[in-house]
Structure formats: structure tokens, C-alpha cells
Coordinates of C-alpha atoms and ligand atoms in Angstrom, one line a residue:
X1 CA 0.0 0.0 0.0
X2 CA 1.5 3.2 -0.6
X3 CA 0.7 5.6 2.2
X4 CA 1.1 9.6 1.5
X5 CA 3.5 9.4 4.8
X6 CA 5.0 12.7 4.6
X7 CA 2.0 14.9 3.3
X8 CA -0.7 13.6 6.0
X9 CA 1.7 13.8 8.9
X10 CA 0.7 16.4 11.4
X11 CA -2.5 16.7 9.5
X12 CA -4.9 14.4 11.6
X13 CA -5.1 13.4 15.4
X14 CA -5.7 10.4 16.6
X15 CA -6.9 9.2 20.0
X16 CA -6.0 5.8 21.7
X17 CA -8.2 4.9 24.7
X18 CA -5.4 3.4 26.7
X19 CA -1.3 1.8 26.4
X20 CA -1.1 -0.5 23.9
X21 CA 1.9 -2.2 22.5
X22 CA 4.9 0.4 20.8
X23 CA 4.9 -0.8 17.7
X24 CA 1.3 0.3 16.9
X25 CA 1.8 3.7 18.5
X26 CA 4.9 4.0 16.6
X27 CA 3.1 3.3 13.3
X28 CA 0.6 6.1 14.0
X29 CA 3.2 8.0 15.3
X30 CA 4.5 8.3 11.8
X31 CA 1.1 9.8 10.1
X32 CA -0.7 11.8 12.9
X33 CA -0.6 13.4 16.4
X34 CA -1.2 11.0 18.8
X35 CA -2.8 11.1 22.5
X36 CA -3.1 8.0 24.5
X37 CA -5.0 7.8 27.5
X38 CA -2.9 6.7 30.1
X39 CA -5.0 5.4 33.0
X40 CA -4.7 1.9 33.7
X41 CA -8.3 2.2 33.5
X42 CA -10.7 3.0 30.4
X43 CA -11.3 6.8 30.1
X44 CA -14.2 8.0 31.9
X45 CA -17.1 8.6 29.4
X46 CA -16.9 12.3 29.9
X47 CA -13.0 12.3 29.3
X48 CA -14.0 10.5 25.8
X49 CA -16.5 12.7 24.8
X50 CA -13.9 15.1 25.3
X51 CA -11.1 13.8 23.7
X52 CA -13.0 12.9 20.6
X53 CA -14.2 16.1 19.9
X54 CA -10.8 17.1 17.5
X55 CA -9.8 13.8 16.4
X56 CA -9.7 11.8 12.7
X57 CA -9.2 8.9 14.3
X58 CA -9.9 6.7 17.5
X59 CA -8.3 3.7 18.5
X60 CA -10.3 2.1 21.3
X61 CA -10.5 -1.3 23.1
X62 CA -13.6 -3.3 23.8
X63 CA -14.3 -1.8 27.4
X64 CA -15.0 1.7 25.0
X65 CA -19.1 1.9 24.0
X66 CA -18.3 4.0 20.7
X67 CA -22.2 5.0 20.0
X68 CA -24.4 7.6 18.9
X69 CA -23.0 10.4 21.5
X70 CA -19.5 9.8 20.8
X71 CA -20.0 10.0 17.0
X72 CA -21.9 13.3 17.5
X73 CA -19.0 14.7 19.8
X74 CA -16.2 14.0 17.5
X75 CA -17.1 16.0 14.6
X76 CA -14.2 15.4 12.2
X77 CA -13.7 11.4 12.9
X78 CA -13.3 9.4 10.1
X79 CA -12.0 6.2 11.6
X80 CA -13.0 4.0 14.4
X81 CA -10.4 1.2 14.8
X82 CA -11.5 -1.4 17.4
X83 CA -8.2 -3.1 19.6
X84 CA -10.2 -6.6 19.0
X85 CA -11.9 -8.5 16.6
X86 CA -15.2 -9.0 18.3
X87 CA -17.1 -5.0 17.7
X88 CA -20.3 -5.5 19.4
X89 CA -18.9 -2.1 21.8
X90 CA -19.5 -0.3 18.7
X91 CA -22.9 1.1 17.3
X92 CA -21.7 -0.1 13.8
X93 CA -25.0 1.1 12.2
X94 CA -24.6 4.7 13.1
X95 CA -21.0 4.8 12.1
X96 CA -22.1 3.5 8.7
X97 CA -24.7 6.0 8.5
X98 CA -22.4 9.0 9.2
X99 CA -19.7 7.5 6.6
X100 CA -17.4 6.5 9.2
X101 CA -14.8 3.6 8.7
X102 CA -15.1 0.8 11.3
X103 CA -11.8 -1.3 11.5
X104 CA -10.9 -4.6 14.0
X105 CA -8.2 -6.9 14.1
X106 CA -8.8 -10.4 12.8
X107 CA -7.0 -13.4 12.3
X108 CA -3.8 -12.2 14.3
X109 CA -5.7 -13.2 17.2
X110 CA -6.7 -16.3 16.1
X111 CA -4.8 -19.3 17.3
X112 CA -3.7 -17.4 20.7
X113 CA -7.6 -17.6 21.2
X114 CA -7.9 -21.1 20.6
X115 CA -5.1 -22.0 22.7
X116 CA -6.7 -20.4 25.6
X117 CA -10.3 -22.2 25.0
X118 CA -8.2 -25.1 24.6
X119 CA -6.3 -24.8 28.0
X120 CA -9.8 -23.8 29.8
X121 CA -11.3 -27.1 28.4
X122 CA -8.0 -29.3 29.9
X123 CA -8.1 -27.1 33.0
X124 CA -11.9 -27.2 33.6
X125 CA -11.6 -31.1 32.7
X126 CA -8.9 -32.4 35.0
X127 CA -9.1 -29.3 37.9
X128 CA -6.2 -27.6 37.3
X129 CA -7.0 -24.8 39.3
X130 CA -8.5 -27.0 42.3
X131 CA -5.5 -29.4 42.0
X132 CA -3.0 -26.1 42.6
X133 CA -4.7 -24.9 45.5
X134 CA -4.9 -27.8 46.9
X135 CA -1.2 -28.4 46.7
X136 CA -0.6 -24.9 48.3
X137 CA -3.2 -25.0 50.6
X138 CA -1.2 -28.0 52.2
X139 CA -3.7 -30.0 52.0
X140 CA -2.1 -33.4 50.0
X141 CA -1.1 -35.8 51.9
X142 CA -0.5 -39.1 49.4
X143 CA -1.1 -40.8 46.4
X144 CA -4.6 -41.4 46.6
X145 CA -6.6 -43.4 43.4
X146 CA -9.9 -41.2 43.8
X147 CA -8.7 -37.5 44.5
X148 CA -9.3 -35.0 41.9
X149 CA -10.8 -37.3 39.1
X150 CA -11.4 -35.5 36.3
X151 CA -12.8 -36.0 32.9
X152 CA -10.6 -36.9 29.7
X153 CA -9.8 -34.3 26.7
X154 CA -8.9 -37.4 24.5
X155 CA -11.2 -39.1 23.0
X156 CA -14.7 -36.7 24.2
X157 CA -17.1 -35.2 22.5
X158 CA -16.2 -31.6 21.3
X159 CA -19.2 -29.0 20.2
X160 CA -18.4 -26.1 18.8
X161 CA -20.7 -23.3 18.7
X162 CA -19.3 -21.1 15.5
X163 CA -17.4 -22.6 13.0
X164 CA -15.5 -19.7 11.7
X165 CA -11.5 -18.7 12.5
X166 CA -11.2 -19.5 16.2
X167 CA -13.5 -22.9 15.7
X168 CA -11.7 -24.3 13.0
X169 CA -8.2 -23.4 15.1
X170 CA -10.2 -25.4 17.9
X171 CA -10.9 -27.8 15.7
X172 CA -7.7 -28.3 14.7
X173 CA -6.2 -28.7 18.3
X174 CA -9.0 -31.1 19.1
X175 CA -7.9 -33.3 16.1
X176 CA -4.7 -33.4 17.7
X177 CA -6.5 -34.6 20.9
X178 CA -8.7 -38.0 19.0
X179 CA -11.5 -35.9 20.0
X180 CA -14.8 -36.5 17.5
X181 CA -16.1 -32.8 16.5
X182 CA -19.5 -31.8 15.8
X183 CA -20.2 -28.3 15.1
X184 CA -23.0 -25.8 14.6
X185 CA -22.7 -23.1 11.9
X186 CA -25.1 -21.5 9.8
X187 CA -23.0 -23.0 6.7
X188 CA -21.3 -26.2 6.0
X189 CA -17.5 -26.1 6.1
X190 CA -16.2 -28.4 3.9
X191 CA -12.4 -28.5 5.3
X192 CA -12.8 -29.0 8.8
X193 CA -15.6 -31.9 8.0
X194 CA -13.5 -33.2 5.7
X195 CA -9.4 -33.1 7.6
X196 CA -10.8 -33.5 10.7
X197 CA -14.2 -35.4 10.7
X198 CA -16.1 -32.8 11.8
X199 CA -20.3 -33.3 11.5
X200 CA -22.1 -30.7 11.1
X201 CA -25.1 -31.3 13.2
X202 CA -28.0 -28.9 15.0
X203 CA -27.5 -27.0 18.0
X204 CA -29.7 -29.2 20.1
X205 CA -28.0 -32.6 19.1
X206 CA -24.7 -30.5 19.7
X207 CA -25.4 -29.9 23.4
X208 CA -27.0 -33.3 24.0
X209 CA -24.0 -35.0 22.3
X210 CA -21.0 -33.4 23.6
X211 CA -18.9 -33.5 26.5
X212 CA -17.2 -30.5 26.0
X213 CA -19.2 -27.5 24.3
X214 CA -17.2 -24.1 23.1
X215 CA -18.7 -21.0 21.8
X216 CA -17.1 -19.3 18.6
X217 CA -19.2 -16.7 17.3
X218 CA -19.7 -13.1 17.7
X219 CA -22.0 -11.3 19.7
X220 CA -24.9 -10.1 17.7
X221 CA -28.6 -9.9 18.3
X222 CA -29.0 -13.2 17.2
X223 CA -26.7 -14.7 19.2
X224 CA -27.1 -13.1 22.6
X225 CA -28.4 -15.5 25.2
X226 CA -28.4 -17.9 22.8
X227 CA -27.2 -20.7 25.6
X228 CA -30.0 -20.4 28.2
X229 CA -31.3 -22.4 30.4
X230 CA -33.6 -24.4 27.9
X231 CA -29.9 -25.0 26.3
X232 CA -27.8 -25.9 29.1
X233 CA -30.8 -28.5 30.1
X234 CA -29.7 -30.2 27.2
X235 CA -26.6 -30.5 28.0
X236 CA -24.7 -33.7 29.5
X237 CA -25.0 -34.0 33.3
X238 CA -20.9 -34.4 32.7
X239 CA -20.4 -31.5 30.3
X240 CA -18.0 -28.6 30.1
X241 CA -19.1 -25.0 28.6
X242 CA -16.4 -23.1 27.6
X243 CA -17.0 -19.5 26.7
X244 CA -14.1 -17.3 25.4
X245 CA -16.5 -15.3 22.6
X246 CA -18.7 -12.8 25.0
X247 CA -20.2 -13.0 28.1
X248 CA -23.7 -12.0 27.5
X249 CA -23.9 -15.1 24.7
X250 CA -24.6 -17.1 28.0
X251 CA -27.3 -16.3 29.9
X252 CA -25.2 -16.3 32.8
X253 CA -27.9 -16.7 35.7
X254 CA -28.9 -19.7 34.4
X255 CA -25.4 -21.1 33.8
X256 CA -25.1 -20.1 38.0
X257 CA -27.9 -22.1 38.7
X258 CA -27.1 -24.8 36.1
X259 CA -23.7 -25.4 37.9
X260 CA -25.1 -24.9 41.1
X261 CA -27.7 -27.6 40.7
X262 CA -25.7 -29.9 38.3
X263 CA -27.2 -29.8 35.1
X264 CA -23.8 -29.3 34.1
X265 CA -20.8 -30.4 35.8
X266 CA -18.3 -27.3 34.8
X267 CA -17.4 -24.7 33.1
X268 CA -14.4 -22.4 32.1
X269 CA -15.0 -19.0 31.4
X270 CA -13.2 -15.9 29.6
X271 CA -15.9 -13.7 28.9
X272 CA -18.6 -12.7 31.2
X273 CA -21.7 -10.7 31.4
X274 CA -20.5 -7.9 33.1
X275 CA -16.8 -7.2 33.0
X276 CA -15.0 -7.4 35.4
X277 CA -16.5 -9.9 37.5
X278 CA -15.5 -9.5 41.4
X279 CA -14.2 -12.1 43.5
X280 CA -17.6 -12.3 45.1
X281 CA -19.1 -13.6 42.0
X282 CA -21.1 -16.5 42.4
X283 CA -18.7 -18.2 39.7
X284 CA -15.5 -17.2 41.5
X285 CA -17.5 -19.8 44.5
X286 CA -17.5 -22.7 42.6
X287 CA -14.8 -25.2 42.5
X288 CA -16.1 -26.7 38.8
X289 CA -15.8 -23.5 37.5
X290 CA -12.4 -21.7 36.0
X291 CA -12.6 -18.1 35.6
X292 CA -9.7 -15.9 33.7
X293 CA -10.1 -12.5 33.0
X294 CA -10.7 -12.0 29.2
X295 CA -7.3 -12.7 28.2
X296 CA -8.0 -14.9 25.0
X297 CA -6.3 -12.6 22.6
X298 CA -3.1 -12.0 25.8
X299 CA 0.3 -13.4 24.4
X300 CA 2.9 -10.7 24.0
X301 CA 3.1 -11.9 20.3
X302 CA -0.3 -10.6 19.1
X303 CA -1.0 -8.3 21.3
X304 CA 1.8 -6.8 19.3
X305 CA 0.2 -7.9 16.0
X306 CA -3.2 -6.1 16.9
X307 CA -1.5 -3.2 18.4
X308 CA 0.4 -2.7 14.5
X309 CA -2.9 -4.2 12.7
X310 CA -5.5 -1.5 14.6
X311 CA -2.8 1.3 13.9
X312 CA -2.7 0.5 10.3
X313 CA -6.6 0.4 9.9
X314 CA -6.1 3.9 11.4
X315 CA -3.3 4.8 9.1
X316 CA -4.6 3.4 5.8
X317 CA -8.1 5.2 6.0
X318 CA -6.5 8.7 7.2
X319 CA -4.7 8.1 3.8
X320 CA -7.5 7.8 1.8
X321 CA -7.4 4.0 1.2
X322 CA -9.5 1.2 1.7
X323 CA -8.1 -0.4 5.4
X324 CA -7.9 -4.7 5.2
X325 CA -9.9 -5.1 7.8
X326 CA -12.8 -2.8 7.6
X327 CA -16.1 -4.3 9.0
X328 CA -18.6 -2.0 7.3
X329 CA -17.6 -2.1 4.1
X330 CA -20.6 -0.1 2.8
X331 CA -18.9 3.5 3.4
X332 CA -17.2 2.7 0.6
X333 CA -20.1 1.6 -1.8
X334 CA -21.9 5.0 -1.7
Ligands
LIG1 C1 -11.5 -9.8 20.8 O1 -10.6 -9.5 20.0 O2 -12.7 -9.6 20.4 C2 -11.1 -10.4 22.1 O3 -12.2 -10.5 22.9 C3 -10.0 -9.6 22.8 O4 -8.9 -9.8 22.0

């Protein structure tokens, strides 16, 4: 691509909602004043409506709501580039309607994803966590053939709930594992059924089939509580749910109540509700339950690689071209 480096410099102002990796403040750097906020914390919503007010660009994070009021405030933006690849913290309709570019950060993020799913299943399934506090609470004393049984990766039933990037990568790892795959997508995906066995099947013979169920797709309308408690009844007494999409995919009161009463026997969860959850959460109480704090995407490696991909969504737009990764195309169809 062949930016206009030295014309647009100094030209625009960009605003990043909080630190992110050098490189991708480097790369904006070179094209436009830059602010970060600092805070270790998101900016206040007053602070954003603020700081929004001058810029061409913004480069937030998933804890921003970009909506209707921010696009008002900032009257010259012209790019909204989203430290993620999930965008569901942006009113993508009104940026669309007021010509402004929406950018993420796909595919970078991809198999760092699946590797923590995959370590949430295996933790989840033989009680990692449990295990380790039990070791430092003090608490072993010998070799003993019925203490922490857990349930075996290899070999189970894996359902995965999105077959798109992150559930083929899952798909992958649990080929690795002898696990059989069944998935539920709107479409067929040839590849995955075909170099790892995977069968397509519906949503209900999914969660009554598998021991292990993952959720892969975005958070949309369509797909918000779409595991309720209807869902979860259907579910093995024995089975694992495994969320590292968005909280709110769940309807997380009845996945408390489902673990509480053992319709299910576990979970391991990235993605909550309401983030952050505190440690008097009901699912910080249970022992069948893992909790991380929504660090899917959290290797050095690409959080680097989204830090330089969001900046270049930024960068590429500012310079009049069409950014790889734009999510509503349509500003550029009019
Ligand atoms: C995303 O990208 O949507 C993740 O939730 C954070 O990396």
C-alpha cells in the first residue's frame, strides 16, 4: 500500500483509549498526532466525549461503547479502529450512517484464542485450578486413586458453537486430541468436516451430544443468550461450557444455577456478562468452575500484531485508502 506518509503527517489526530503495544503507537506516530489515554483504566465517558471532539481517528479497546454520543462529539472522525476482533462495543450502524470507517483486528488473534479455549477445556476437565490450590493449601497428603478425578480431553465429544476462524483453530487442536467434532454453523464447512471429521449437526444434538461445548461466534442480536437455560438442560449431566467469545452469549444466571444444581458439571469462562466480574461472583464460589479475566487474545506476540494491525486500519483510512480489515464495508459503496 503506498501511504502519502509525509503529506498527512501532522494533518490528523488520533486518540488511543489506553497503552497498547509500541509498535502500533509507533506506526501512528508516523502519520498523525497522537494522544493516548494513560490510566490503567478506560477513560471515563466524559474524558471520551472530550477527547473525541478534534480527532480523525480513534483507537479504542472493547471496554470503550463507541455510540451515537460519541459520534456526535467527535465531529471530524473518520476512523474508528477497534483493539479486537469481536465490535459489538460499537454502534456499527450509526457509524455506517455518518460514513465512518469501522476497523478490527482479525486473524492475528486467532490461534492465541484457541489455545486459551483449549487450556480452559483441559483445565476445567482435569481441575487444574482445584488441584493447585490444593497443593498450596497444604492439603495433600499421598497418592490417593480417587482425588481430583477428572474428565478426559482425549477421545470426548467436542461441540463447537461457530465454526469460523477461532473454531476451526479449535478444531484443529482437538484433532490433535482424537476428540470427534461436531459443530454448529449457519453453513457447511467443507475443510474442517473433511481433515478432521467434523459433522455438522444442530444446535440441540450438539449440546446433547457433547462432553465438552465451546462458543465461537460473535455477539450479535442473534446470538445473545443464545445458551440459556432451555440450552444448558440439554446438556450432558458431565459436560463442560467453555465461553471465550462474550459473556452475554450465556445467559449467565442460568449457567449459575445450572452449575449450582448440576445440570452441568463445569465450566471455564473468559468472557462474562458484566466485565469485570468481582471475587464475590457466584462463579469465583464454585470449584467446577475456572474463571480468567478476558485474556483470549493475551500473548505478547499478538497483542503486538493487533496493536500494529488497529494502527494500520487507522493509518490506511486517514490516507484515503480502503483499510484490510474494515467491518462496514458499505462507506465505501456510496
Ligand atoms: C477480541 O478480540 O474480540 C477479544 O475478545 C479480545 O482480544
Amino acid at each position: 500500500m503506498n501511504f502519502l506518509k509525509d503529506e498527512v503527517k501532522g494533518l490528523f489526530k488520533v486518540y488511543v483509549t489506553r497503552k497498547i503495544p509500541r509498535e502500533g503507537l509507533d506506526l501512528l506516530e508516523g502519520y498523525a498526532e497522537v494522544k493516548v489515554w494513560e490510566g490503567e483504566l478506560p477513560p471515563p465517558r466524559d474524558v471520551l466525549l472530550e477527547e473525541v471532539q478534534a480527532v480523525d481517528g480513534l483507537l479504542c479497546l472493547l471496554t470503550d461503547r463507541i455510540d451515537k454520543d460519541i459520534f456526535t462529539a467527535a465531529k471530524n472522525l473518520k476512523v474508528v479502529s477497534n483493539y479486537a476482533v469481536g465490535f459489538d462495543n460499537i454502534d456499527l450502524a450509526e457509524a455506517s450512517r455518518r460514513g465512518i470507517v469501522v476497523t478490527n483486528t482479525p486473524d492475528v488473534l486467532t490461534e492465541t484464542t484457541a489455545d486459551l479455549a483449549f487450556s480452559l477445556m483441559m483445565a476445567a476437565g482435569r481441575n487444574i485450578v482445584t488441584a493447585d490450590r490444593y497443593v498450596r493449601d497444604g492439603l495433600w497428603r499421598t497418592w490417593d486413586p480417587l482425588l481430583l478425578l477428572g474428565r478426559d480431553i482425549n477421545g470426548a465429544t467436542l461441540g463447537l458453537i461457530g465454526m469460523g476462524r477461532i473454531g476451526q483453530a479449535m478444531a484443529c487442536r482437538a484433532a490433535g486430541f482424537d476428540m470427534r467434532i461436531l459443530y454448529f454453523n449457519e453453513f457447511p464447512v467443507d475443510e474442517v468436516e473433511k481433515k478432521f471429521r467434523a459433522q455438522k449437526v444442530t444446535l440441540e444434538k450438539l449440546l446433547q451430544k457433547s462432553d465438552f461445548v465451546s462458543i465461537h461466534v460473535p455477539l450479535t442480536p442473534s446470538t445473545s443468550k443464545l445458551i440459556g437455560a432451555r440450552e444448558l438442560g440439554l446438556m450432558k449431566k458431565e459436560a463442560i461450557l467453555i465461553n471465550t467469545a462474550r459473556g452475554p452469549i450465556v445467559d449467565e444466571p442460568a449457567l449459575i444455577k445450572a452449575l449450582q444444581n448440576g445440570v452441568i458439571a463445569g465450566a471455564g469462562l473468559d468472557v462474562f456478562q458484566e466485565e469485570p466480574i468481582g471475587k464475590d461472583h457466584p462463579l469465583c464460589r464454585m470449584d467446577n468452575v475456572v474463571v480468567v479475566p478476558h485474556i483470549g487474545s493475551a500473548s505478547f506476540r499478538t497483542r503486538t500484531k493487533m496493536a500494529v494491525m488497529a494502527a494500520s486500519g487507522i493509518v490506511q483510512t486517514l490516507s484515503g485508502n480502503r483499510p484490510e480489515n474494515i467491518v462496514n464495508p458499505e462507506v465505501f459503496t456510496d
